[in-house]
Amino acid sequence: MAKTKTAKRGALKSPSFLFLQVKTNVSSKLYNYSMLRYNILILLICLMAETKAQHPPLFEGLVSDTTRITMNNLGLNLVRYTYRAPKVRFLVIHDDEDTGVKAALEYIRFSGGTLIDCQYGGIRNFKINNQGESFQTDPNSIYTKAGIPIGIQKYGPVDDDVVKQLERTAKTILKLYNPEQLGYIFTLHNNTDGDFGISSYLKGYELEAAADSVHINFSMDPDDLIFVTDAKLFSGFKKENVNVVLQSAKAPDDGSLSIYAMYNKIPYINVEVQHGHFDENLRLIEIAIKVLFQAYPLLKQKAAE
């Protein structure tokens, strides 16, 4: 018993043990502090990486700037690429559709122009958390007041706060793209083989209500097409003998950018091709610019100024 007590008292009073204990505590604190600094550094690097463009500049002289939008947990970067005089302005609104981005950058490399690319993690839908619940919608369903709740409702319940955030996001995108100043909207979309194509707009098919007229070139891949809201543009593309759809004036309001364009009487072009059809994407872009400026010569004159 005495040895046990002596051993305890000796352990408590031992200077070497106290020094070791203090040293250990200090080392532990230093380690925790170092780990804290390390974790903060990693977090900052991740945040910086998140704000970087997913499609970095591919050629000398291409410049970019980013407008950041935050919708609760979702960060959206509107990355604007510009090269030389901005003769044409493209818009990509789905972040999982990169063939259009690459084709637009290739066009810009030789002819000049601007591309606004919506980047939010390489996925199709906006996914927003609000008050413990998760909501999602297609980014191409946020451009009309009536269409926003319809778009959300496809995936679940509607939340008023999420609706307001999506309204603000649409306004920011439109302000940056500025279709009123341009006089047109030129979007780029990609689709999956067999899931969607020119036949989707024929009578008896899913999107027949959205179409007024359809012209088909049967030598083209049915997944590659152009969608317009303007009869003059439709006529021009028909003469070029490419797959083209003219939106119906009675098309249901799904919140899409083409509906917004129709309501605001802005000529709208969507070049839509299958993922990976880069050459066809570029060819249709070139045809679309030709048809746009032929139908509206003043737009070509404005672009040259």
PDB file of C-alpha atoms in Angstrom:
ATOM      1  CA  MET A   1       0.000   0.000   0.000  1.00  0.00           C
ATOM      2  CA  ALA A   2       2.766   2.429   0.956  1.00  0.00           C
ATOM      3  CA  LYS A   3       4.588   1.785  -2.294  1.00  0.00           C
ATOM      4  CA  THR A   4       1.465   2.396  -4.184  1.00  0.00           C
ATOM      5  CA  LYS A   5       0.843   5.735  -2.443  1.00  0.00           C
ATOM      6  CA  THR A   6       4.475   6.742  -2.841  1.00  0.00           C
ATOM      7  CA  ALA A   7       4.380   5.865  -6.492  1.00  0.00           C
ATOM      8  CA  LYS A   8       1.283   8.012  -6.988  1.00  0.00           C
ATOM      9  CA  ARG A   9       2.718  10.959  -5.081  1.00  0.00           C
ATOM     10  CA  GLY A  10       6.003  10.614  -6.936  1.00  0.00           C
ATOM     11  CA  ALA A  11       4.210  10.545 -10.295  1.00  0.00           C
ATOM     12  CA  LEU A  12       2.262  13.673  -9.464  1.00  0.00           C
ATOM     13  CA  LYS A  13       5.283  15.588  -8.190  1.00  0.00           C
ATOM     14  CA  SER A  14       7.830  14.449 -10.781  1.00  0.00           C
ATOM     15  CA  PRO A  15       9.187  17.532 -12.649  1.00  0.00           C
ATOM     16  CA  SER A  16      10.122  15.408 -15.646  1.00  0.00           C
ATOM     17  CA  PHE A  17       6.569  14.094 -15.909  1.00  0.00           C
ATOM     18  CA  LEU A  18       5.118  17.585 -15.568  1.00  0.00           C
ATOM     19  CA  PHE A  19       7.429  18.797 -18.321  1.00  0.00           C
ATOM     20  CA  LEU A  20       6.442  15.883 -20.497  1.00  0.00           C
ATOM     21  CA  GLN A  21       2.758  16.527 -19.832  1.00  0.00           C
ATOM     22  CA  VAL A  22       3.061  20.251 -20.632  1.00  0.00           C
ATOM     23  CA  LYS A  23       5.106  19.482 -23.715  1.00  0.00           C
ATOM     24  CA  THR A  24       2.524  16.939 -24.840  1.00  0.00           C
ATOM     25  CA  ASN A  25      -0.335  19.402 -24.301  1.00  0.00           C
ATOM     26  CA  VAL A  26       1.498  22.134 -26.214  1.00  0.00           C
ATOM     27  CA  SER A  27       2.346  19.729 -29.010  1.00  0.00           C
ATOM     28  CA  SER A  28      -1.278  18.623 -29.153  1.00  0.00           C
ATOM     29  CA  LYS A  29      -2.467  22.221 -29.372  1.00  0.00           C
ATOM     30  CA  LEU A  30       0.108  23.005 -32.047  1.00  0.00           C
ATOM     31  CA  TYR A  31      -0.983  19.927 -33.971  1.00  0.00           C
ATOM     32  CA  ASN A  32      -4.655  20.901 -33.703  1.00  0.00           C
ATOM     33  CA  TYR A  33      -3.812  24.447 -34.783  1.00  0.00           C
ATOM     34  CA  SER A  34      -1.824  23.147 -37.741  1.00  0.00           C
ATOM     35  CA  MET A  35      -4.661  20.841 -38.730  1.00  0.00           C
ATOM     36  CA  LEU A  36      -7.122  23.730 -38.459  1.00  0.00           C
ATOM     37  CA  ARG A  37      -4.953  25.868 -40.739  1.00  0.00           C
ATOM     38  CA  TYR A  38      -4.611  22.949 -43.137  1.00  0.00           C
ATOM     39  CA  ASN A  39      -8.368  22.359 -43.243  1.00  0.00           C
ATOM     40  CA  ILE A  40      -9.034  26.061 -43.810  1.00  0.00           C
ATOM     41  CA  LEU A  41      -6.485  26.081 -46.626  1.00  0.00           C
ATOM     42  CA  ILE A  42      -8.098  23.048 -48.256  1.00  0.00           C
ATOM     43  CA  LEU A  43     -11.530  24.691 -47.943  1.00  0.00           C
ATOM     44  CA  LEU A  44     -10.268  27.880 -49.583  1.00  0.00           C
ATOM     45  CA  ILE A  45      -8.698  25.898 -52.410  1.00  0.00           C
ATOM     46  CA  CYS A  46     -11.975  24.044 -52.958  1.00  0.00           C
ATOM     47  CA  LEU A  47     -13.930  27.284 -53.011  1.00  0.00           C
ATOM     48  CA  MET A  48     -11.482  28.783 -55.486  1.00  0.00           C
ATOM     49  CA  ALA A  49     -11.699  25.691 -57.645  1.00  0.00           C
ATOM     50  CA  GLU A  50     -15.479  25.827 -57.536  1.00  0.00           C
ATOM     51  CA  THR A  51     -15.539  29.339 -58.958  1.00  0.00           C
ATOM     52  CA  LYS A  52     -13.175  28.496 -61.804  1.00  0.00           C
ATOM     53  CA  ALA A  53     -14.628  27.819 -65.213  1.00  0.00           C
ATOM     54  CA  GLN A  54     -15.085  24.179 -66.114  1.00  0.00           C
ATOM     55  CA  HIS A  55     -14.039  25.035 -69.655  1.00  0.00           C
ATOM     56  CA  PRO A  56     -10.762  26.962 -69.319  1.00  0.00           C
ATOM     57  CA  PRO A  57      -9.548  29.202 -72.149  1.00  0.00           C
ATOM     58  CA  LEU A  58      -8.472  27.009 -75.046  1.00  0.00           C
ATOM     59  CA  PHE A  59      -6.561  29.482 -77.163  1.00  0.00           C
ATOM     60  CA  GLU A  60      -4.505  32.614 -76.776  1.00  0.00           C
ATOM     61  CA  GLY A  61      -6.491  35.823 -76.640  1.00  0.00           C
ATOM     62  CA  LEU A  62      -9.707  34.269 -75.351  1.00  0.00           C
ATOM     63  CA  VAL A  63     -10.721  36.187 -72.243  1.00  0.00           C
ATOM     64  CA  SER A  64     -13.304  35.297 -69.633  1.00  0.00           C
ATOM     65  CA  ASP A  65     -15.104  36.781 -66.670  1.00  0.00           C
ATOM     66  CA  THR A  66     -17.514  35.216 -64.200  1.00  0.00           C
ATOM     67  CA  THR A  67     -20.767  36.338 -62.634  1.00  0.00           C
ATOM     68  CA  ARG A  68     -21.537  34.317 -59.507  1.00  0.00           C
ATOM     69  CA  ILE A  69     -25.084  33.433 -58.424  1.00  0.00           C
ATOM     70  CA  THR A  70     -25.854  31.590 -55.184  1.00  0.00           C
ATOM     71  CA  MET A  71     -29.149  29.811 -54.571  1.00  0.00           C
ATOM     72  CA  ASN A  72     -28.771  28.450 -51.031  1.00  0.00           C
ATOM     73  CA  ASN A  73     -26.479  25.429 -51.494  1.00  0.00           C
ATOM     74  CA  LEU A  74     -26.218  25.774 -55.274  1.00  0.00           C
ATOM     75  CA  GLY A  75     -23.501  27.910 -56.815  1.00  0.00           C
ATOM     76  CA  LEU A  76     -23.969  28.976 -60.429  1.00  0.00           C
ATOM     77  CA  ASN A  77     -21.170  30.576 -62.434  1.00  0.00           C
ATOM     78  CA  LEU A  78     -22.089  32.503 -65.558  1.00  0.00           C
ATOM     79  CA  VAL A  79     -18.784  32.348 -67.408  1.00  0.00           C
ATOM     80  CA  ARG A  80     -18.518  34.743 -70.329  1.00  0.00           C
ATOM     81  CA  TYR A  81     -15.887  33.931 -72.957  1.00  0.00           C
ATOM     82  CA  THR A  82     -15.040  36.611 -75.516  1.00  0.00           C
ATOM     83  CA  TYR A  83     -12.632  36.716 -78.428  1.00  0.00           C
ATOM     84  CA  ARG A  84     -12.096  39.612 -80.806  1.00  0.00           C
ATOM     85  CA  ALA A  85     -15.155  41.651 -81.773  1.00  0.00           C
ATOM     86  CA  PRO A  86     -18.294  39.976 -80.365  1.00  0.00           C
ATOM     87  CA  LYS A  87     -20.084  39.469 -83.705  1.00  0.00           C
ATOM     88  CA  VAL A  88     -22.408  36.836 -82.269  1.00  0.00           C
ATOM     89  CA  ARG A  89     -23.390  35.851 -78.735  1.00  0.00           C
ATOM     90  CA  PHE A  90     -24.170  32.270 -77.705  1.00  0.00           C
ATOM     91  CA  LEU A  91     -25.841  31.010 -74.528  1.00  0.00           C
ATOM     92  CA  VAL A  92     -25.535  27.533 -72.978  1.00  0.00           C
ATOM     93  CA  ILE A  93     -27.870  26.916 -70.036  1.00  0.00           C
ATOM     94  CA  HIS A  94     -27.342  23.203 -69.265  1.00  0.00           C
ATOM     95  CA  ASP A  95     -24.013  22.329 -67.664  1.00  0.00           C
ATOM     96  CA  ASP A  96     -23.989  18.742 -68.940  1.00  0.00           C
ATOM     97  CA  GLU A  97     -24.083  19.784 -72.606  1.00  0.00           C
ATOM     98  CA  ASP A  98     -20.476  20.395 -73.567  1.00  0.00           C
ATOM     99  CA  THR A  99     -20.529  19.636 -77.295  1.00  0.00           C
ATOM    100  CA  GLY A 100     -22.279  22.947 -77.892  1.00  0.00           C
ATOM    101  CA  VAL A 101     -19.738  24.750 -75.723  1.00  0.00           C
ATOM    102  CA  LYS A 102     -16.828  23.281 -77.655  1.00  0.00           C
ATOM    103  CA  ALA A 103     -18.419  24.038 -81.024  1.00  0.00           C
ATOM    104  CA  ALA A 104     -19.150  27.635 -79.998  1.00  0.00           C
ATOM    105  CA  LEU A 105     -15.576  28.153 -78.810  1.00  0.00           C
ATOM    106  CA  GLU A 106     -14.298  26.717 -82.081  1.00  0.00           C
ATOM    107  CA  TYR A 107     -16.477  29.126 -84.044  1.00  0.00           C
ATOM    108  CA  ILE A 108     -15.353  32.039 -81.877  1.00  0.00           C
ATOM    109  CA  ARG A 109     -11.693  31.079 -82.359  1.00  0.00           C
ATOM    110  CA  PHE A 110     -11.928  31.759 -86.094  1.00  0.00           C
ATOM    111  CA  SER A 111     -14.702  34.342 -86.345  1.00  0.00           C
ATOM    112  CA  GLY A 112     -14.859  36.094 -82.974  1.00  0.00           C
ATOM    113  CA  GLY A 113     -17.808  36.310 -80.630  1.00  0.00           C
ATOM    114  CA  THR A 114     -19.041  35.688 -77.116  1.00  0.00           C
ATOM    115  CA  LEU A 115     -20.256  32.608 -75.275  1.00  0.00           C
ATOM    116  CA  ILE A 116     -22.056  32.698 -71.928  1.00  0.00           C
ATOM    117  CA  ASP A 117     -21.814  29.288 -70.293  1.00  0.00           C
ATOM    118  CA  CYS A 118     -23.845  28.344 -67.191  1.00  0.00           C
ATOM    119  CA  GLN A 119     -21.655  26.197 -64.927  1.00  0.00           C
ATOM    120  CA  TYR A 120     -22.974  24.523 -61.783  1.00  0.00           C
ATOM    121  CA  GLY A 121     -21.311  21.142 -61.416  1.00  0.00           C
ATOM    122  CA  GLY A 122     -21.664  19.349 -64.744  1.00  0.00           C
ATOM    123  CA  ILE A 123     -25.241  18.158 -64.145  1.00  0.00           C
ATOM    124  CA  ARG A 124     -28.494  18.900 -65.967  1.00  0.00           C
ATOM    125  CA  ASN A 125     -30.902  20.161 -63.302  1.00  0.00           C
ATOM    126  CA  PHE A 126     -30.670  22.864 -60.672  1.00  0.00           C
ATOM    127  CA  LYS A 127     -30.841  21.140 -57.264  1.00  0.00           C
ATOM    128  CA  ILE A 128     -31.607  23.507 -54.403  1.00  0.00           C
ATOM    129  CA  ASN A 129     -31.958  22.771 -50.695  1.00  0.00           C
ATOM    130  CA  ASN A 130     -34.284  24.964 -48.660  1.00  0.00           C
ATOM    131  CA  GLN A 131     -35.276  24.519 -45.001  1.00  0.00           C
ATOM    132  CA  GLY A 132     -34.324  20.863 -44.937  1.00  0.00           C
ATOM    133  CA  GLU A 133     -36.047  19.968 -48.209  1.00  0.00           C
ATOM    134  CA  SER A 134     -34.604  19.381 -51.660  1.00  0.00           C
ATOM    135  CA  PHE A 135     -36.034  20.899 -54.837  1.00  0.00           C
ATOM    136  CA  GLN A 136     -34.981  20.678 -58.447  1.00  0.00           C
ATOM    137  CA  THR A 137     -35.907  21.960 -61.863  1.00  0.00           C
ATOM    138  CA  ASP A 138     -34.659  22.142 -65.417  1.00  0.00           C
ATOM    139  CA  PRO A 139     -32.670  25.382 -65.911  1.00  0.00           C
ATOM    140  CA  ASN A 140     -34.669  25.923 -69.094  1.00  0.00           C
ATOM    141  CA  SER A 141     -37.930  26.292 -67.183  1.00  0.00           C
ATOM    142  CA  ILE A 142     -37.219  29.466 -65.200  1.00  0.00           C
ATOM    143  CA  TYR A 143     -37.835  32.259 -67.715  1.00  0.00           C
ATOM    144  CA  THR A 144     -41.559  32.899 -67.240  1.00  0.00           C
ATOM    145  CA  LYS A 145     -43.502  33.485 -64.046  1.00  0.00           C
ATOM    146  CA  ALA A 146     -46.076  30.819 -64.875  1.00  0.00           C
ATOM    147  CA  GLY A 147     -43.487  28.280 -65.964  1.00  0.00           C
ATOM    148  CA  ILE A 148     -41.265  28.253 -62.865  1.00  0.00           C
ATOM    149  CA  PRO A 149     -43.656  26.396 -60.502  1.00  0.00           C
ATOM    150  CA  ILE A 150     -44.592  24.006 -63.302  1.00  0.00           C
ATOM    151  CA  GLY A 151     -40.931  23.128 -63.761  1.00  0.00           C
ATOM    152  CA  ILE A 152     -40.406  22.493 -60.040  1.00  0.00           C
ATOM    153  CA  GLN A 153     -43.611  20.477 -59.777  1.00  0.00           C
ATOM    154  CA  LYS A 154     -42.279  17.906 -62.246  1.00  0.00           C
ATOM    155  CA  TYR A 155     -39.870  16.756 -59.536  1.00  0.00           C
ATOM    156  CA  GLY A 156     -41.833  17.372 -56.336  1.00  0.00           C
ATOM    157  CA  PRO A 157     -43.544  20.066 -54.277  1.00  0.00           C
ATOM    158  CA  VAL A 158     -43.219  23.778 -55.027  1.00  0.00           C
ATOM    159  CA  ASP A 159     -41.548  26.184 -52.597  1.00  0.00           C
ATOM    160  CA  ASP A 160     -42.217  29.938 -52.835  1.00  0.00           C
ATOM    161  CA  ASP A 161     -38.711  30.889 -51.726  1.00  0.00           C
ATOM    162  CA  VAL A 162     -37.155  28.629 -54.361  1.00  0.00           C
ATOM    163  CA  VAL A 163     -39.473  30.148 -56.978  1.00  0.00           C
ATOM    164  CA  LYS A 164     -38.250  33.643 -56.049  1.00  0.00           C
ATOM    165  CA  GLN A 165     -34.607  32.569 -56.222  1.00  0.00           C
ATOM    166  CA  LEU A 166     -35.135  31.061 -59.672  1.00  0.00           C
ATOM    167  CA  GLU A 167     -36.862  34.250 -60.838  1.00  0.00           C
ATOM    168  CA  ARG A 168     -33.841  36.287 -59.730  1.00  0.00           C
ATOM    169  CA  THR A 169     -31.485  33.839 -61.426  1.00  0.00           C
ATOM    170  CA  ALA A 170     -33.349  34.082 -64.734  1.00  0.00           C
ATOM    171  CA  LYS A 171     -33.249  37.878 -64.571  1.00  0.00           C
ATOM    172  CA  THR A 172     -29.494  37.823 -63.935  1.00  0.00           C
ATOM    173  CA  ILE A 173     -28.855  35.488 -66.880  1.00  0.00           C
ATOM    174  CA  LEU A 174     -31.003  37.612 -69.181  1.00  0.00           C
ATOM    175  CA  LYS A 175     -29.354  40.812 -67.997  1.00  0.00           C
ATOM    176  CA  LEU A 176     -25.920  39.388 -68.787  1.00  0.00           C
ATOM    177  CA  TYR A 177     -26.970  37.996 -72.171  1.00  0.00           C
ATOM    178  CA  ASN A 178     -29.008  41.142 -72.948  1.00  0.00           C
ATOM    179  CA  PRO A 179     -31.288  39.914 -75.775  1.00  0.00           C
ATOM    180  CA  GLU A 180     -33.041  43.278 -76.042  1.00  0.00           C
ATOM    181  CA  GLN A 181     -29.771  44.930 -77.029  1.00  0.00           C
ATOM    182  CA  LEU A 182     -28.743  42.048 -79.299  1.00  0.00           C
ATOM    183  CA  GLY A 183     -32.086  41.628 -81.014  1.00  0.00           C
ATOM    184  CA  TYR A 184     -32.025  37.812 -80.810  1.00  0.00           C
ATOM    185  CA  ILE A 185     -31.393  34.802 -78.561  1.00  0.00           C
ATOM    186  CA  PHE A 186     -28.996  32.094 -79.781  1.00  0.00           C
ATOM    187  CA  THR A 187     -28.825  29.006 -77.575  1.00  0.00           C
ATOM    188  CA  LEU A 188     -26.956  25.711 -77.860  1.00  0.00           C
ATOM    189  CA  HIS A 189     -28.306  22.400 -76.560  1.00  0.00           C
ATOM    190  CA  ASN A 190     -27.260  18.754 -76.759  1.00  0.00           C
ATOM    191  CA  ASN A 191     -29.352  15.604 -76.483  1.00  0.00           C
ATOM    192  CA  THR A 192     -28.922  11.860 -76.062  1.00  0.00           C
ATOM    193  CA  ASP A 193     -29.142   9.450 -78.968  1.00  0.00           C
ATOM    194  CA  GLY A 194     -32.744   8.381 -79.531  1.00  0.00           C
ATOM    195  CA  ASP A 195     -34.239  10.193 -76.523  1.00  0.00           C
ATOM    196  CA  PHE A 196     -35.202  13.370 -78.366  1.00  0.00           C
ATOM    197  CA  GLY A 197     -35.161  14.567 -81.951  1.00  0.00           C
ATOM    198  CA  ILE A 198     -37.014  16.145 -84.845  1.00  0.00           C
ATOM    199  CA  SER A 199     -39.687  13.427 -84.738  1.00  0.00           C
ATOM    200  CA  SER A 200     -40.590  14.464 -81.172  1.00  0.00           C
ATOM    201  CA  TYR A 201     -42.478  17.415 -82.699  1.00  0.00           C
ATOM    202  CA  LEU A 202     -44.549  15.423 -85.197  1.00  0.00           C
ATOM    203  CA  LYS A 203     -48.248  14.749 -84.699  1.00  0.00           C
ATOM    204  CA  GLY A 204     -48.886  12.003 -82.206  1.00  0.00           C
ATOM    205  CA  TYR A 205     -45.580  12.536 -80.429  1.00  0.00           C
ATOM    206  CA  GLU A 206     -44.705  14.115 -77.097  1.00  0.00           C
ATOM    207  CA  LEU A 207     -44.002  17.687 -78.229  1.00  0.00           C
ATOM    208  CA  GLU A 208     -46.519  18.098 -81.034  1.00  0.00           C
ATOM    209  CA  ALA A 209     -48.294  20.923 -79.154  1.00  0.00           C
ATOM    210  CA  ALA A 210     -45.088  22.972 -79.175  1.00  0.00           C
ATOM    211  CA  ALA A 211     -44.678  22.875 -82.962  1.00  0.00           C
ATOM    212  CA  ASP A 212     -46.336  24.928 -85.673  1.00  0.00           C
ATOM    213  CA  SER A 213     -44.319  23.549 -88.594  1.00  0.00           C
ATOM    214  CA  VAL A 214     -41.618  20.927 -89.056  1.00  0.00           C
ATOM    215  CA  HIS A 215     -39.181  20.444 -91.918  1.00  0.00           C
ATOM    216  CA  ILE A 216     -37.121  17.239 -92.044  1.00  0.00           C
ATOM    217  CA  ASN A 217     -34.014  16.450 -94.036  1.00  0.00           C
ATOM    218  CA  PHE A 218     -34.051  12.654 -93.932  1.00  0.00           C
ATOM    219  CA  SER A 219     -30.332  12.456 -94.694  1.00  0.00           C
ATOM    220  CA  MET A 220     -29.552  14.160 -91.372  1.00  0.00           C
ATOM    221  CA  ASP A 221     -29.406  12.480 -87.988  1.00  0.00           C
ATOM    222  CA  PRO A 222     -32.886  13.060 -86.489  1.00  0.00           C
ATOM    223  CA  ASP A 223     -31.268  14.117 -83.198  1.00  0.00           C
ATOM    224  CA  ASP A 224     -29.641  17.111 -84.917  1.00  0.00           C
ATOM    225  CA  LEU A 225     -31.996  20.032 -85.510  1.00  0.00           C
ATOM    226  CA  ILE A 226     -32.704  23.729 -85.162  1.00  0.00           C
ATOM    227  CA  PHE A 227     -35.638  25.152 -83.206  1.00  0.00           C
ATOM    228  CA  VAL A 228     -36.906  28.679 -83.884  1.00  0.00           C
ATOM    229  CA  THR A 229     -39.751  30.973 -82.868  1.00  0.00           C
ATOM    230  CA  ASP A 230     -39.760  33.097 -86.008  1.00  0.00           C
ATOM    231  CA  ALA A 231     -41.349  32.296 -89.394  1.00  0.00           C
ATOM    232  CA  LYS A 232     -38.646  34.167 -91.329  1.00  0.00           C
ATOM    233  CA  LEU A 233     -35.960  32.092 -89.652  1.00  0.00           C
ATOM    234  CA  PHE A 234     -37.909  28.882 -90.266  1.00  0.00           C
ATOM    235  CA  SER A 235     -38.154  29.720 -93.962  1.00  0.00           C
ATOM    236  CA  GLY A 236     -34.421  30.416 -94.118  1.00  0.00           C
ATOM    237  CA  PHE A 237     -33.491  27.115 -92.485  1.00  0.00           C
ATOM    238  CA  LYS A 238     -35.940  25.255 -94.698  1.00  0.00           C
ATOM    239  CA  LYS A 239     -34.131  26.670 -97.736  1.00  0.00           C
ATOM    240  CA  GLU A 240     -30.875  25.406 -96.251  1.00  0.00           C
ATOM    241  CA  ASN A 241     -32.578  21.998 -96.000  1.00  0.00           C
ATOM    242  CA  VAL A 242     -31.772  21.308 -92.369  1.00  0.00           C
ATOM    243  CA  ASN A 243     -34.019  19.777 -89.723  1.00  0.00           C
ATOM    244  CA  VAL A 244     -35.973  22.693 -88.290  1.00  0.00           C
ATOM    245  CA  VAL A 245     -39.001  23.261 -86.052  1.00  0.00           C
ATOM    246  CA  LEU A 246     -41.083  26.432 -85.808  1.00  0.00           C
ATOM    247  CA  GLN A 247     -42.568  26.897 -82.351  1.00  0.00           C
ATOM    248  CA  SER A 248     -46.340  27.227 -82.204  1.00  0.00           C
ATOM    249  CA  ALA A 249     -47.833  30.514 -81.048  1.00  0.00           C
ATOM    250  CA  LYS A 250     -50.010  28.313 -78.820  1.00  0.00           C
ATOM    251  CA  ALA A 251     -47.120  26.335 -77.343  1.00  0.00           C
ATOM    252  CA  PRO A 252     -47.694  25.609 -73.638  1.00  0.00           C
ATOM    253  CA  ASP A 253     -45.868  27.908 -71.232  1.00  0.00           C
ATOM    254  CA  ASP A 254     -43.205  25.664 -69.709  1.00  0.00           C
ATOM    255  CA  GLY A 255     -40.976  28.529 -68.609  1.00  0.00           C
ATOM    256  CA  SER A 256     -38.464  27.895 -71.380  1.00  0.00           C
ATOM    257  CA  LEU A 257     -36.339  30.552 -73.007  1.00  0.00           C
ATOM    258  CA  SER A 258     -38.111  30.033 -76.331  1.00  0.00           C
ATOM    259  CA  ILE A 259     -41.446  30.902 -74.680  1.00  0.00           C
ATOM    260  CA  TYR A 260     -39.865  33.994 -73.122  1.00  0.00           C
ATOM    261  CA  ALA A 261     -38.530  34.969 -76.556  1.00  0.00           C
ATOM    262  CA  MET A 262     -41.933  34.483 -78.187  1.00  0.00           C
ATOM    263  CA  TYR A 263     -43.710  36.548 -75.515  1.00  0.00           C
ATOM    264  CA  ASN A 264     -41.180  39.346 -75.983  1.00  0.00           C
ATOM    265  CA  LYS A 265     -41.065  39.103 -79.793  1.00  0.00           C
ATOM    266  CA  ILE A 266     -37.346  38.307 -79.855  1.00  0.00           C
ATOM    267  CA  PRO A 267     -36.112  36.004 -82.658  1.00  0.00           C
ATOM    268  CA  TYR A 268     -34.883  32.784 -81.055  1.00  0.00           C
ATOM    269  CA  ILE A 269     -32.572  30.082 -82.396  1.00  0.00           C
ATOM    270  CA  ASN A 270     -31.649  26.843 -80.669  1.00  0.00           C
ATOM    271  CA  VAL A 271     -29.038  24.659 -82.342  1.00  0.00           C
ATOM    272  CA  GLU A 272     -29.683  21.216 -80.874  1.00  0.00           C
ATOM    273  CA  VAL A 273     -27.462  18.228 -81.655  1.00  0.00           C
ATOM    274  CA  GLN A 274     -26.650  14.850 -80.188  1.00  0.00           C
ATOM    275  CA  HIS A 275     -23.819  14.715 -77.651  1.00  0.00           C
ATOM    276  CA  GLY A 276     -20.532  14.250 -79.476  1.00  0.00           C
ATOM    277  CA  HIS A 277     -21.715  15.511 -82.881  1.00  0.00           C
ATOM    278  CA  PHE A 278     -19.130  18.277 -82.833  1.00  0.00           C
ATOM    279  CA  ASP A 279     -18.734  18.751 -86.592  1.00  0.00           C
ATOM    280  CA  GLU A 280     -22.483  18.894 -87.150  1.00  0.00           C
ATOM    281  CA  ASN A 281     -22.857  21.278 -84.223  1.00  0.00           C
ATOM    282  CA  LEU A 282     -20.319  23.627 -85.785  1.00  0.00           C
ATOM    283  CA  ARG A 283     -21.907  23.303 -89.244  1.00  0.00           C
ATOM    284  CA  LEU A 284     -25.360  24.165 -87.917  1.00  0.00           C
ATOM    285  CA  ILE A 285     -23.960  27.124 -85.956  1.00  0.00           C
ATOM    286  CA  GLU A 286     -22.467  28.514 -89.163  1.00  0.00           C
ATOM    287  CA  ILE A 287     -25.733  27.988 -91.058  1.00  0.00           C
ATOM    288  CA  ALA A 288     -27.725  29.550 -88.218  1.00  0.00           C
ATOM    289  CA  ILE A 289     -25.613  32.714 -88.198  1.00  0.00           C
ATOM    290  CA  LYS A 290     -25.942  32.982 -91.971  1.00  0.00           C
ATOM    291  CA  VAL A 291     -29.740  32.577 -91.823  1.00  0.00           C
ATOM    292  CA  LEU A 292     -30.085  34.988 -88.884  1.00  0.00           C
ATOM    293  CA  PHE A 293     -28.228  37.789 -90.632  1.00  0.00           C
ATOM    294  CA  GLN A 294     -29.991  37.144 -93.952  1.00  0.00           C
ATOM    295  CA  ALA A 295     -33.390  37.334 -92.265  1.00  0.00           C
ATOM    296  CA  TYR A 296     -32.406  40.397 -90.230  1.00  0.00           C
ATOM    297  CA  PRO A 297     -29.730  42.416 -92.076  1.00  0.00           C
ATOM    298  CA  LEU A 298     -29.803  45.160 -89.447  1.00  0.00           C
ATOM    299  CA  LEU A 299     -28.555  42.654 -86.869  1.00  0.00           C
ATOM    300  CA  LYS A 300     -25.549  41.943 -89.074  1.00  0.00           C
ATOM    301  CA  GLN A 301     -24.914  45.660 -89.419  1.00  0.00           C
ATOM    302  CA  LYS A 302     -25.181  46.112 -85.649  1.00  0.00           C
ATOM    303  CA  ALA A 303     -22.775  43.205 -85.066  1.00  0.00           C
ATOM    304  CA  ALA A 304     -20.201  44.804 -87.359  1.00  0.00           C
ATOM    305  CA  GLU A 305     -20.275  48.132 -85.491  1.00  0.00           C
TER     306      GLU A 305
END
